[in-house]
């Protein structure tokens, strides 16, 4: 293990794992260098939604090309807004190494290494899943441990017991589709466009969540999730009721999915005697999930940590925060570090 880097200075974070080109500068928080959290000095996200929307999903080659086109402008903007033009005052560069699309990851990773080399500062590779777990910490550095974290994104649905940064115990995960993937597939089927999560979130407010009784898979069974049956049930229902209102279908789908997420989170809090409940990942921006998680936490008498919606979806501030912590604890990453599209969270037992 190499020696810890100079975390007293701000970290430039870079995120290009999927369809957002993002850069952010995060300085040490009030708890000092190396402590989890930090102060967001800038966070710039260039979304590729318009580029991929006509295809109904992310086209990997287009994503990689767009990252290359946008990279320097997004980084420049993040540095300028942070008062660190040209990298002045940046003590390290952090970039997502995985999981994600390999051609997209390589853009941010190569760019980050080039900047670190030219500024002569450490480079640190960041696990995208761990970065999501740092989003609640950025906004609530005093979070109490252990906490139950529900990490729900386009690629993952993980229920974790987190006993501190770097200490994650997996309680359960999806055995088929991720929650965000179910949102995106159902939205596409209903013709609501891409990305599906925000579209369903919006239209569901006009629908009746009790209009259709969709299945709640594995509801009373452990901590794992399954959402592919729910997606199929939506398709079958619309086939049987071609005149059904999309708002009713969307609201009933969301109700079923959120019911399961919240029930399992409640069970996890009870099983771990957690001192807090956190949401993380893109689906954590969902208004129904946020409302229900806040109500659950109230009921259980523990605080809920809900990152602001912009910190739930992909951004580089969470990458910079995770990078700063990893740098302080493990030291810089080797310059030969590659992209790892299938990277999983480092787990403790
Ligand atoms: O974390 P994220 O930005 O990227 C990944 O790491 O996957 O998550 C993206 C996912 C997409 O499936 C998107 O539809 C979903 O998060 N999402 C939402 C909402 N906003 C984004 N799902 C439900 N409600 C939302 N408001
Ligand atoms: Zn993500």
Tab-separated table of C-alpha atoms in Angstrom, residues 186-187 189-190 192 200 203-204 206-212 214 230-231 233-235 237-239 241-256:
chain	number	residue	atom	x	y	z
A	186	UNK	CA	-41.937	0.001	-17.858
A	187	UNK	CA	-41.661	3.631	-18.990
A	189	UNK	CA	-43.355	0.077	-22.664
A	190	UNK	CA	-45.830	2.801	-21.721
A	192	UNK	CA	-43.136	7.601	-21.614
A	200	UNK	CA	-43.007	7.617	-14.162
A	203	UNK	CA	-47.069	10.910	-14.349
A	204	UNK	CA	-47.725	8.759	-11.252
A	206	UNK	CA	-51.860	12.022	-11.593
A	207	UNK	CA	-52.751	8.326	-11.279
A	208	UNK	CA	-54.412	6.043	-8.739
A	209	UNK	CA	-51.815	3.819	-7.001
A	210	UNK	CA	-54.582	1.342	-6.128
A	211	UNK	CA	-55.929	1.065	-9.697
A	212	UNK	CA	-54.076	-2.220	-10.339
A	214	UNK	CA	-49.400	-5.572	-9.113
A	230	UNK	CA	-43.612	-6.812	-11.829
A	231	UNK	CA	-42.526	-5.597	-15.256
A	233	UNK	CA	-47.391	-8.008	-14.855
A	234	UNK	CA	-47.541	-4.429	-16.166
A	235	UNK	CA	-47.301	-5.687	-19.755
A	237	UNK	CA	-52.323	-5.820	-17.530
A	238	UNK	CA	-51.993	-3.291	-20.347
A	239	UNK	CA	-52.646	-6.072	-22.873
A	241	UNK	CA	-56.902	-3.358	-20.464
A	242	UNK	CA	-55.771	-1.511	-23.587
A	243	UNK	CA	-57.726	1.579	-22.503
A	244	UNK	CA	-56.062	1.765	-19.073
A	245	UNK	CA	-54.747	5.189	-18.160
A	246	UNK	CA	-50.930	5.323	-18.236
A	247	UNK	CA	-51.019	7.434	-15.084
A	248	UNK	CA	-52.926	4.690	-13.212
A	249	UNK	CA	-50.580	1.973	-14.490
A	250	UNK	CA	-47.495	4.060	-13.610
A	251	UNK	CA	-48.833	4.916	-10.145
A	252	UNK	CA	-49.754	1.280	-9.396
A	253	UNK	CA	-46.372	0.045	-10.673
A	254	UNK	CA	-44.533	2.580	-8.522
A	255	UNK	CA	-46.640	1.729	-5.470
A	256	UNK	CA	-45.776	-1.979	-5.791
